[in-house]
Amino acid sequence: MSFELREVALVYPSRAGAVRALDGVTLAIAGGERVALLGPSGAGKSSLLKLFNATARPTAGAIRFEGRRLAALAGSDLRAVRRRIGTVFQQPSLVPSLTALQNALCGHLGSWSLARSLRALLAAAPSDTRVALAALKTVGLLDKAAARADELSGGQQQRVAIARVLVQDPEVVLTDEPFASLDPGLTAQLADLLLHVAQGRTLIAALHDVELALAHFPRIVGLRGGRVAFDAKAAEVSPQMLRELYAHEARGAVG
Ligand code: ADP
């Protein structure tokens, strides 16, 4: 089992009053599963991903990764777990002044000491460079290895972010609406690439593209108002379930 969540709540403190982003979420995700998270904006998808990659801790309930409670981990144990979980964000979050190759090499940073990281960015060892170049080749960007990240298009930057995850070589890949800012043609290409890269790994993706989710993800978790609205095989997700998932709040309140 990769992840187990029991009655998880996540509450953000805010000046306008606390925001309950997740509430009573119980979920288990096995190693190697492909799960799409669907739901309207504000449903709690990003918050759930933050719990999975241990950048947020539940306010109540527990999340376990391979049986270990994430909230109980600190220091090198926490870093060790984070290394095994790679995330591709909506914005590629590259270092703009570094080359595509150097950004891909950053996939190693979680497992390197600061000194080694600095050395690597200045003059990477040939074996590390080979791994990063192979990753750039996989994402079709070998010819851009020496280009600065800020000279690349949005789609190319997202490819570098995927290459960085390949270099990290995690067991779990999380993605948070990775194609939201790309045009539809690019989305299809990058989705194929991401699915290819995630082969043999657990993949959990927050997606706004319902068709893409149903076509490529065997399991769909629908989130609404911080709760699991449904957790079903893609083939069992009906148009009615999707209508209710995305229904306007006002209608939900009346119904
Ligand atoms: P989704 O990814 O489905 O759009 P989020 O997890 O981003 O949903 O947000 C869930 C809820 O938590 C929303 O109401 C959002 O406004 C709120 N939220 C998210 N992040 C924060 C934060 N850092 N501080 C306060 N509220 C937040």
PDB file of C-alpha atoms and ligand atoms in Angstrom:
ATOM      1  CA  MET A   1       0.000   0.000   0.000  1.00  0.00           C
ATOM      2  CA  SER A   2       1.376   3.431  -0.912  1.00  0.00           C
ATOM      3  CA  PHE A   3      -0.943   5.766   0.967  1.00  0.00           C
ATOM      4  CA  GLU A   4      -3.598   5.325   3.623  1.00  0.00           C
ATOM      5  CA  LEU A   5      -5.651   8.238   4.885  1.00  0.00           C
ATOM      6  CA  ARG A   6      -8.030   7.899   7.813  1.00  0.00           C
ATOM      7  CA  GLU A   7     -10.560  10.605   8.582  1.00  0.00           C
ATOM      8  CA  VAL A   8      -8.167  13.286   7.421  1.00  0.00           C
ATOM      9  CA  ALA A   9      -8.990  16.957   7.813  1.00  0.00           C
ATOM     10  CA  LEU A  10      -6.890  19.896   6.687  1.00  0.00           C
ATOM     11  CA  VAL A  11      -7.783  23.332   7.973  1.00  0.00           C
ATOM     12  CA  TYR A  12      -5.986  26.473   6.806  1.00  0.00           C
ATOM     13  CA  PRO A  13      -5.935  29.351   9.242  1.00  0.00           C
ATOM     14  CA  SER A  14      -6.965  32.530   7.480  1.00  0.00           C
ATOM     15  CA  ARG A  15      -7.778  36.096   8.462  1.00  0.00           C
ATOM     16  CA  ALA A  16     -11.324  35.687   7.177  1.00  0.00           C
ATOM     17  CA  GLY A  17     -11.787  32.570   9.344  1.00  0.00           C
ATOM     18  CA  ALA A  18     -10.410  29.048   9.148  1.00  0.00           C
ATOM     19  CA  VAL A  19     -10.866  27.241   5.813  1.00  0.00           C
ATOM     20  CA  ARG A  20     -11.644  23.549   6.042  1.00  0.00           C
ATOM     21  CA  ALA A  21     -10.009  22.353   2.801  1.00  0.00           C
ATOM     22  CA  LEU A  22     -10.374  18.630   3.551  1.00  0.00           C
ATOM     23  CA  ASP A  23     -12.796  16.952   5.885  1.00  0.00           C
ATOM     24  CA  GLY A  24     -13.209  13.290   6.841  1.00  0.00           C
ATOM     25  CA  VAL A  25     -11.185  11.924   3.923  1.00  0.00           C
ATOM     26  CA  THR A  26     -10.583   8.177   4.140  1.00  0.00           C
ATOM     27  CA  LEU A  27      -8.717   6.690   1.201  1.00  0.00           C
ATOM     28  CA  ALA A  28      -6.212   3.973   0.394  1.00  0.00           C
ATOM     29  CA  ILE A  29      -4.004   3.973  -2.696  1.00  0.00           C
ATOM     30  CA  ALA A  30      -1.967   0.918  -3.562  1.00  0.00           C
ATOM     31  CA  GLY A  31       1.542   0.974  -5.012  1.00  0.00           C
ATOM     32  CA  GLY A  32       1.445   1.257  -8.809  1.00  0.00           C
ATOM     33  CA  GLU A  33      -2.125   2.578  -8.959  1.00  0.00           C
ATOM     34  CA  ARG A  34      -3.150   5.377 -11.318  1.00  0.00           C
ATOM     35  CA  VAL A  35      -5.662   7.657  -9.663  1.00  0.00           C
ATOM     36  CA  ALA A  36      -7.178  10.864 -11.034  1.00  0.00           C
ATOM     37  CA  LEU A  37      -8.554  13.437  -8.615  1.00  0.00           C
ATOM     38  CA  LEU A  38     -11.493  15.327 -10.084  1.00  0.00           C
ATOM     39  CA  GLY A  39     -13.675  18.045  -8.651  1.00  0.00           C
ATOM     40  CA  PRO A  40     -14.517  21.725  -8.967  1.00  0.00           C
ATOM     41  CA  SER A  41     -12.059  24.457  -8.106  1.00  0.00           C
ATOM     42  CA  GLY A  42     -11.630  24.645  -4.343  1.00  0.00           C
ATOM     43  CA  ALA A  43     -12.670  20.997  -3.829  1.00  0.00           C
ATOM     44  CA  GLY A  44      -9.402  20.204  -2.047  1.00  0.00           C
ATOM     45  CA  LYS A  45      -7.418  18.451  -4.792  1.00  0.00           C
ATOM     46  CA  SER A  46      -4.217  20.474  -4.310  1.00  0.00           C
ATOM     47  CA  SER A  47      -4.538  20.177  -0.556  1.00  0.00           C
ATOM     48  CA  LEU A  48      -4.743  16.410  -0.836  1.00  0.00           C
ATOM     49  CA  LEU A  49      -1.611  16.369  -3.007  1.00  0.00           C
ATOM     50  CA  LYS A  50       0.187  18.464  -0.387  1.00  0.00           C
ATOM     51  CA  LEU A  51      -0.613  15.795   2.177  1.00  0.00           C
ATOM     52  CA  PHE A  52       0.646  13.080  -0.182  1.00  0.00           C
ATOM     53  CA  ASN A  53       3.995  14.803  -0.716  1.00  0.00           C
ATOM     54  CA  ALA A  54       4.267  15.723   2.955  1.00  0.00           C
ATOM     55  CA  THR A  55       4.420  19.464   2.391  1.00  0.00           C
ATOM     56  CA  ALA A  56       1.305  19.831   4.583  1.00  0.00           C
ATOM     57  CA  ARG A  57       0.234  17.921   7.669  1.00  0.00           C
ATOM     58  CA  PRO A  58      -3.324  16.942   8.455  1.00  0.00           C
ATOM     59  CA  THR A  59      -5.094  18.965  11.121  1.00  0.00           C
ATOM     60  CA  ALA A  60      -6.914  15.799  12.171  1.00  0.00           C
ATOM     61  CA  GLY A  61      -6.666  12.140  11.211  1.00  0.00           C
ATOM     62  CA  ALA A  62      -3.597  10.413   9.847  1.00  0.00           C
ATOM     63  CA  ILE A  63      -1.872   9.843   6.531  1.00  0.00           C
ATOM     64  CA  ARG A  64       0.500   6.911   6.194  1.00  0.00           C
ATOM     65  CA  PHE A  65       2.991   6.208   3.446  1.00  0.00           C
ATOM     66  CA  GLU A  66       3.924   2.545   3.377  1.00  0.00           C
ATOM     67  CA  GLY A  67       2.605   2.183   6.878  1.00  0.00           C
ATOM     68  CA  ARG A  68       4.572   5.106   8.340  1.00  0.00           C
ATOM     69  CA  ARG A  69       2.736   8.132   9.617  1.00  0.00           C
ATOM     70  CA  LEU A  70       3.978  11.084   7.592  1.00  0.00           C
ATOM     71  CA  ALA A  71       3.254  13.593  10.364  1.00  0.00           C
ATOM     72  CA  ALA A  72       5.590  11.685  12.680  1.00  0.00           C
ATOM     73  CA  LEU A  73       8.555  11.977  10.310  1.00  0.00           C
ATOM     74  CA  ALA A  74      11.152  14.703  10.594  1.00  0.00           C
ATOM     75  CA  GLY A  75      14.676  15.502   9.439  1.00  0.00           C
ATOM     76  CA  SER A  76      16.406  12.883   7.332  1.00  0.00           C
ATOM     77  CA  ASP A  77      13.456  10.442   7.557  1.00  0.00           C
ATOM     78  CA  LEU A  78      11.136  13.050   6.099  1.00  0.00           C
ATOM     79  CA  ARG A  79      13.641  13.961   3.371  1.00  0.00           C
ATOM     80  CA  ALA A  80      14.056  10.284   2.525  1.00  0.00           C
ATOM     81  CA  VAL A  81      10.304   9.899   2.036  1.00  0.00           C
ATOM     82  CA  ARG A  82      10.032  13.123   0.013  1.00  0.00           C
ATOM     83  CA  ARG A  83      12.752  11.870  -2.325  1.00  0.00           C
ATOM     84  CA  ARG A  84      10.533   8.933  -3.183  1.00  0.00           C
ATOM     85  CA  ILE A  85       7.628  11.170  -4.123  1.00  0.00           C
ATOM     86  CA  GLY A  86       7.975  13.431  -7.182  1.00  0.00           C
ATOM     87  CA  THR A  87       5.595  16.264  -8.018  1.00  0.00           C
ATOM     88  CA  VAL A  88       4.852  17.997 -11.318  1.00  0.00           C
ATOM     89  CA  PHE A  89       3.054  21.279 -10.626  1.00  0.00           C
ATOM     90  CA  GLN A  90       0.814  23.381 -12.834  1.00  0.00           C
ATOM     91  CA  GLN A  91       3.640  25.882 -13.189  1.00  0.00           C
ATOM     92  CA  PRO A  92       6.856  24.010 -14.001  1.00  0.00           C
ATOM     93  CA  SER A  93       8.788  25.878 -11.244  1.00  0.00           C
ATOM     94  CA  LEU A  94      12.158  25.733 -12.964  1.00  0.00           C
ATOM     95  CA  VAL A  95      15.119  27.899 -12.052  1.00  0.00           C
ATOM     96  CA  PRO A  96      14.869  30.431 -14.922  1.00  0.00           C
ATOM     97  CA  SER A  97      18.558  31.255 -15.218  1.00  0.00           C
ATOM     98  CA  LEU A  98      19.695  27.623 -15.307  1.00  0.00           C
ATOM     99  CA  THR A  99      19.778  25.516 -18.465  1.00  0.00           C
ATOM    100  CA  ALA A 100      17.297  22.747 -19.202  1.00  0.00           C
ATOM    101  CA  LEU A 101      20.046  20.257 -18.354  1.00  0.00           C
ATOM    102  CA  GLN A 102      20.830  21.900 -15.000  1.00  0.00           C
ATOM    103  CA  ASN A 103      17.139  22.024 -14.135  1.00  0.00           C
ATOM    104  CA  ALA A 104      16.782  18.338 -14.968  1.00  0.00           C
ATOM    105  CA  LEU A 105      19.799  17.631 -12.753  1.00  0.00           C
ATOM    106  CA  CYS A 106      17.910  19.319  -9.915  1.00  0.00           C
ATOM    107  CA  GLY A 107      15.913  16.094  -9.711  1.00  0.00           C
ATOM    108  CA  HIS A 108      18.890  14.773  -7.756  1.00  0.00           C
ATOM    109  CA  LEU A 109      18.896  17.577  -5.213  1.00  0.00           C
ATOM    110  CA  GLY A 110      16.737  15.799  -2.687  1.00  0.00           C
ATOM    111  CA  SER A 111      19.279  13.029  -2.399  1.00  0.00           C
ATOM    112  CA  TRP A 112      22.443  15.133  -2.516  1.00  0.00           C
ATOM    113  CA  SER A 113      24.206  17.151   0.139  1.00  0.00           C
ATOM    114  CA  LEU A 114      24.347  20.918  -0.383  1.00  0.00           C
ATOM    115  CA  ALA A 115      28.033  20.718  -1.330  1.00  0.00           C
ATOM    116  CA  ARG A 116      27.409  18.038  -3.898  1.00  0.00           C
ATOM    117  CA  SER A 117      24.416  19.953  -5.276  1.00  0.00           C
ATOM    118  CA  LEU A 118      26.474  23.106  -5.752  1.00  0.00           C
ATOM    119  CA  ARG A 119      29.316  21.149  -7.334  1.00  0.00           C
ATOM    120  CA  ALA A 120      26.875  19.361  -9.600  1.00  0.00           C
ATOM    121  CA  LEU A 121      25.285  22.554 -10.838  1.00  0.00           C
ATOM    122  CA  LEU A 122      28.693  24.006 -11.603  1.00  0.00           C
ATOM    123  CA  ALA A 123      30.217  20.856 -13.059  1.00  0.00           C
ATOM    124  CA  ALA A 124      28.088  17.737 -12.961  1.00  0.00           C
ATOM    125  CA  ALA A 125      29.753  14.332 -12.922  1.00  0.00           C
ATOM    126  CA  PRO A 126      29.556  12.647 -16.336  1.00  0.00           C
ATOM    127  CA  SER A 127      27.333   9.858 -14.983  1.00  0.00           C
ATOM    128  CA  ASP A 128      24.818  12.362 -13.575  1.00  0.00           C
ATOM    129  CA  THR A 129      24.884  14.340 -16.797  1.00  0.00           C
ATOM    130  CA  ARG A 130      24.191  11.160 -18.737  1.00  0.00           C
ATOM    131  CA  VAL A 131      21.101  10.442 -16.619  1.00  0.00           C
ATOM    132  CA  ALA A 132      19.825  13.998 -17.072  1.00  0.00           C
ATOM    133  CA  LEU A 133      20.502  13.957 -20.821  1.00  0.00           C
ATOM    134  CA  ALA A 134      18.678  10.638 -21.124  1.00  0.00           C
ATOM    135  CA  ALA A 135      15.714  12.197 -19.297  1.00  0.00           C
ATOM    136  CA  LEU A 136      15.741  15.192 -21.661  1.00  0.00           C
ATOM    137  CA  LYS A 137      15.858  12.770 -24.583  1.00  0.00           C
ATOM    138  CA  THR A 138      12.831  10.901 -23.222  1.00  0.00           C
ATOM    139  CA  VAL A 139      10.854  14.132 -23.080  1.00  0.00           C
ATOM    140  CA  GLY A 140      12.053  15.125 -26.581  1.00  0.00           C
ATOM    141  CA  LEU A 141      14.205  18.055 -25.517  1.00  0.00           C
ATOM    142  CA  LEU A 142      17.751  16.868 -26.038  1.00  0.00           C
ATOM    143  CA  ASP A 143      18.381  19.689 -28.503  1.00  0.00           C
ATOM    144  CA  LYS A 144      17.408  22.235 -25.824  1.00  0.00           C
ATOM    145  CA  ALA A 145      19.721  20.886 -23.113  1.00  0.00           C
ATOM    146  CA  ALA A 146      21.875  24.029 -23.167  1.00  0.00           C
ATOM    147  CA  ALA A 147      18.981  26.495 -23.460  1.00  0.00           C
ATOM    148  CA  ARG A 148      18.063  28.581 -20.439  1.00  0.00           C
ATOM    149  CA  ALA A 149      14.751  27.583 -18.878  1.00  0.00           C
ATOM    150  CA  ASP A 150      13.352  31.086 -19.372  1.00  0.00           C
ATOM    151  CA  GLU A 151      13.988  30.795 -23.119  1.00  0.00           C
ATOM    152  CA  LEU A 152      11.735  27.750 -23.400  1.00  0.00           C
ATOM    153  CA  SER A 153       8.015  27.714 -24.204  1.00  0.00           C
ATOM    154  CA  GLY A 154       5.489  26.757 -21.523  1.00  0.00           C
ATOM    155  CA  GLY A 155       5.127  23.254 -22.966  1.00  0.00           C
ATOM    156  CA  GLN A 156       8.898  22.809 -23.160  1.00  0.00           C
ATOM    157  CA  GLN A 157       9.275  23.973 -19.556  1.00  0.00           C
ATOM    158  CA  GLN A 158       6.712  21.415 -18.458  1.00  0.00           C
ATOM    159  CA  ARG A 159       8.730  18.768 -20.329  1.00  0.00           C
ATOM    160  CA  VAL A 160      11.834  19.796 -18.379  1.00  0.00           C
ATOM    161  CA  ALA A 161       9.814  19.479 -15.161  1.00  0.00           C
ATOM    162  CA  ILE A 162       8.883  15.943 -16.231  1.00  0.00           C
ATOM    163  CA  ALA A 163      12.553  15.228 -17.030  1.00  0.00           C
ATOM    164  CA  ARG A 164      13.453  16.462 -13.543  1.00  0.00           C
ATOM    165  CA  VAL A 165      11.046  13.937 -12.060  1.00  0.00           C
ATOM    166  CA  LEU A 166      12.602  11.227 -14.240  1.00  0.00           C
ATOM    167  CA  VAL A 167      16.028  12.103 -12.833  1.00  0.00           C
ATOM    168  CA  GLN A 168      14.574  12.003  -9.322  1.00  0.00           C
ATOM    169  CA  ASP A 169      13.243   8.523 -10.184  1.00  0.00           C
ATOM    170  CA  PRO A 170      10.550   8.476  -7.463  1.00  0.00           C
ATOM    171  CA  GLU A 171       8.161   5.636  -6.712  1.00  0.00           C
ATOM    172  CA  VAL A 172       5.214   8.012  -6.603  1.00  0.00           C
ATOM    173  CA  VAL A 173       4.444  10.765  -9.113  1.00  0.00           C
ATOM    174  CA  LEU A 174       1.964  13.466  -8.129  1.00  0.00           C
ATOM    175  CA  THR A 175       0.714  16.027 -10.601  1.00  0.00           C
ATOM    176  CA  ASP A 176      -1.382  19.084  -9.919  1.00  0.00           C
ATOM    177  CA  GLU A 177      -3.244  20.163 -13.064  1.00  0.00           C
ATOM    178  CA  PRO A 178       0.010  19.935 -15.035  1.00  0.00           C
ATOM    179  CA  PHE A 179      -1.586  20.882 -18.354  1.00  0.00           C
ATOM    180  CA  ALA A 180      -3.924  23.619 -17.186  1.00  0.00           C
ATOM    181  CA  SER A 181      -1.986  26.402 -18.905  1.00  0.00           C
ATOM    182  CA  LEU A 182      -1.320  24.551 -22.180  1.00  0.00           C
ATOM    183  CA  ASP A 183      -3.309  24.343 -25.389  1.00  0.00           C
ATOM    184  CA  PRO A 184      -5.287  21.130 -26.091  1.00  0.00           C
ATOM    185  CA  GLY A 185      -2.835  19.679 -28.645  1.00  0.00           C
ATOM    186  CA  LEU A 186       0.051  20.020 -26.230  1.00  0.00           C
ATOM    187  CA  THR A 187      -2.050  18.606 -23.403  1.00  0.00           C
ATOM    188  CA  ALA A 188      -2.552  15.315 -25.279  1.00  0.00           C
ATOM    189  CA  GLN A 189       1.178  15.035 -26.060  1.00  0.00           C
ATOM    190  CA  LEU A 190       2.283  15.830 -22.535  1.00  0.00           C
ATOM    191  CA  ALA A 191      -0.335  13.538 -21.005  1.00  0.00           C
ATOM    192  CA  ASP A 192       1.068  10.658 -23.070  1.00  0.00           C
ATOM    193  CA  LEU A 193       4.543  11.573 -21.935  1.00  0.00           C
ATOM    194  CA  LEU A 194       3.591  11.790 -18.281  1.00  0.00           C
ATOM    195  CA  LEU A 195       1.810   8.434 -18.417  1.00  0.00           C
ATOM    196  CA  HIS A 196       4.885   6.937 -20.062  1.00  0.00           C
ATOM    197  CA  VAL A 197       7.196   8.384 -17.424  1.00  0.00           C
ATOM    198  CA  ALA A 198       4.891   7.190 -14.634  1.00  0.00           C
ATOM    199  CA  GLN A 199       4.899   3.587 -15.816  1.00  0.00           C
ATOM    200  CA  GLY A 200       5.717   1.269 -12.941  1.00  0.00           C
ATOM    201  CA  ARG A 201       5.143   4.077 -10.409  1.00  0.00           C
ATOM    202  CA  THR A 202       2.119   5.173  -8.416  1.00  0.00           C
ATOM    203  CA  LEU A 203       0.517   8.113 -10.234  1.00  0.00           C
ATOM    204  CA  ILE A 204      -1.929  10.493  -8.552  1.00  0.00           C
ATOM    205  CA  ALA A 205      -3.090  13.363 -10.742  1.00  0.00           C
ATOM    206  CA  ALA A 206      -5.380  16.288 -10.004  1.00  0.00           C
ATOM    207  CA  LEU A 207      -6.942  17.018 -13.376  1.00  0.00           C
ATOM    208  CA  HIS A 208      -9.512  19.452 -14.680  1.00  0.00           C
ATOM    209  CA  ASP A 209      -9.862  17.518 -17.949  1.00  0.00           C
ATOM    210  CA  VAL A 210     -12.526  14.887 -17.204  1.00  0.00           C
ATOM    211  CA  GLU A 211     -12.169  13.089 -20.550  1.00  0.00           C
ATOM    212  CA  LEU A 212      -8.429  12.757 -20.115  1.00  0.00           C
ATOM    213  CA  ALA A 213      -8.938  11.360 -16.614  1.00  0.00           C
ATOM    214  CA  LEU A 214     -11.552   8.817 -17.681  1.00  0.00           C
ATOM    215  CA  ALA A 215      -9.496   7.713 -20.691  1.00  0.00           C
ATOM    216  CA  HIS A 216      -6.202   7.148 -18.886  1.00  0.00           C
ATOM    217  CA  PHE A 217      -6.871   6.566 -15.203  1.00  0.00           C
ATOM    218  CA  PRO A 218      -8.499   3.323 -14.033  1.00  0.00           C
ATOM    219  CA  ARG A 219      -9.604   4.904 -10.745  1.00  0.00           C
ATOM    220  CA  ILE A 220     -11.305   8.250 -10.215  1.00  0.00           C
ATOM    221  CA  VAL A 221     -11.683   9.998  -6.884  1.00  0.00           C
ATOM    222  CA  GLY A 222     -14.224  12.810  -7.003  1.00  0.00           C
ATOM    223  CA  LEU A 223     -13.711  15.539  -4.400  1.00  0.00           C
ATOM    224  CA  ARG A 224     -16.246  18.167  -3.512  1.00  0.00           C
ATOM    225  CA  GLY A 225     -16.198  20.567  -0.591  1.00  0.00           C
ATOM    226  CA  GLY A 226     -13.179  18.797   0.882  1.00  0.00           C
ATOM    227  CA  ARG A 227     -14.919  15.421   0.991  1.00  0.00           C
ATOM    228  CA  VAL A 228     -14.748  12.316  -1.170  1.00  0.00           C
ATOM    229  CA  ALA A 229     -17.909  12.489  -3.282  1.00  0.00           C
ATOM    230  CA  PHE A 230     -17.127   9.194  -5.019  1.00  0.00           C
ATOM    231  CA  ASP A 231     -14.271   6.760  -5.416  1.00  0.00           C
ATOM    232  CA  ALA A 232     -14.937   4.555  -8.423  1.00  0.00           C
ATOM    233  CA  LYS A 233     -13.493   2.704 -11.379  1.00  0.00           C
ATOM    234  CA  ALA A 234     -13.392   4.999 -14.415  1.00  0.00           C
ATOM    235  CA  ALA A 235     -15.803   2.692 -16.242  1.00  0.00           C
ATOM    236  CA  GLU A 236     -18.326   3.143 -13.427  1.00  0.00           C
ATOM    237  CA  VAL A 237     -18.285   6.940 -13.395  1.00  0.00           C
ATOM    238  CA  SER A 238     -21.612   8.059 -14.864  1.00  0.00           C
ATOM    239  CA  PRO A 239     -22.535  11.431 -16.397  1.00  0.00           C
ATOM    240  CA  GLN A 240     -24.883  11.912 -13.409  1.00  0.00           C
ATOM    241  CA  MET A 241     -22.001  11.447 -10.941  1.00  0.00           C
ATOM    242  CA  LEU A 242     -19.991  14.042 -12.848  1.00  0.00           C
ATOM    243  CA  ARG A 243     -22.920  16.473 -13.020  1.00  0.00           C
ATOM    244  CA  GLU A 244     -23.345  16.243  -9.255  1.00  0.00           C
ATOM    245  CA  LEU A 245     -19.608  16.600  -8.705  1.00  0.00           C
ATOM    246  CA  TYR A 246     -19.424  19.825 -10.669  1.00  0.00           C
ATOM    247  CA  ALA A 247     -22.927  21.116  -9.844  1.00  0.00           C
ATOM    248  CA  HIS A 248     -23.153  24.743  -8.834  1.00  0.00           C
ATOM    249  CA  GLU A 249     -23.116  25.274  -5.047  1.00  0.00           C
ATOM    250  CA  ALA A 250     -26.506  27.024  -5.053  1.00  0.00           C
ATOM    251  CA  ARG A 251     -28.192  23.999  -6.650  1.00  0.00           C
ATOM    252  CA  GLY A 252     -26.461  21.676  -4.193  1.00  0.00           C
ATOM    253  CA  ALA A 253     -27.786  23.759  -1.318  1.00  0.00           C
ATOM    254  CA  VAL A 254     -31.344  23.603  -2.624  1.00  0.00           C
ATOM    255  CA  GLY A 255     -31.158  19.905  -3.531  1.00  0.00           C
TER     256      GLY A 255
HETATM  257  P1  ADP B   1      -8.485  22.590  -5.547  1.00  0.00           P
HETATM  258  O1  ADP B   1      -7.079  22.144  -5.791  1.00  0.00           O
HETATM  259  O2  ADP B   1      -9.485  21.482  -5.690  1.00  0.00           O
HETATM  260  O3  ADP B   1      -8.873  23.806  -6.363  1.00  0.00           O
HETATM  261  P2  ADP B   1      -7.493  23.532  -2.985  1.00  0.00           P
HETATM  262  O4  ADP B   1      -6.963  22.362  -2.248  1.00  0.00           O
HETATM  263  O5  ADP B   1      -6.523  24.429  -3.666  1.00  0.00           O
HETATM  264  O6  ADP B   1      -8.620  23.037  -4.016  1.00  0.00           O
HETATM  265  O7  ADP B   1      -8.348  24.429  -1.981  1.00  0.00           O
HETATM  266  C1  ADP B   1      -9.309  23.897  -1.096  1.00  0.00           C
HETATM  267  C2  ADP B   1      -9.833  25.040  -0.230  1.00  0.00           C
HETATM  268  O8  ADP B   1      -8.796  25.490   0.619  1.00  0.00           O
HETATM  269  C3  ADP B   1     -10.303  26.241  -1.018  1.00  0.00           C
HETATM  270  O9  ADP B   1     -11.402  26.800  -0.343  1.00  0.00           O
HETATM  271  C4  ADP B   1      -9.112  27.167  -0.967  1.00  0.00           C
HETATM  272  O10 ADP B   1      -9.521  28.507  -1.085  1.00  0.00           O
HETATM  273  C5  ADP B   1      -8.553  26.866   0.406  1.00  0.00           C
HETATM  274  N1  ADP B   1      -7.083  27.072   0.477  1.00  0.00           N
HETATM  275  C6  ADP B   1      -6.146  26.456  -0.265  1.00  0.00           C
HETATM  276  N2  ADP B   1      -4.919  26.841   0.112  1.00  0.00           N
HETATM  277  C7  ADP B   1      -5.084  27.733   1.115  1.00  0.00           C
HETATM  278  C8  ADP B   1      -4.198  28.500   1.933  1.00  0.00           C
HETATM  279  N3  ADP B   1      -2.869  28.410   1.784  1.00  0.00           N
HETATM  280  N4  ADP B   1      -4.734  29.306   2.864  1.00  0.00           N
HETATM  281  C9  ADP B   1      -6.071  29.406   3.036  1.00  0.00           C
HETATM  282  N5  ADP B   1      -6.953  28.703   2.309  1.00  0.00           N
HETATM  283  C10 ADP B   1      -6.489  27.887   1.360  1.00  0.00           C
END
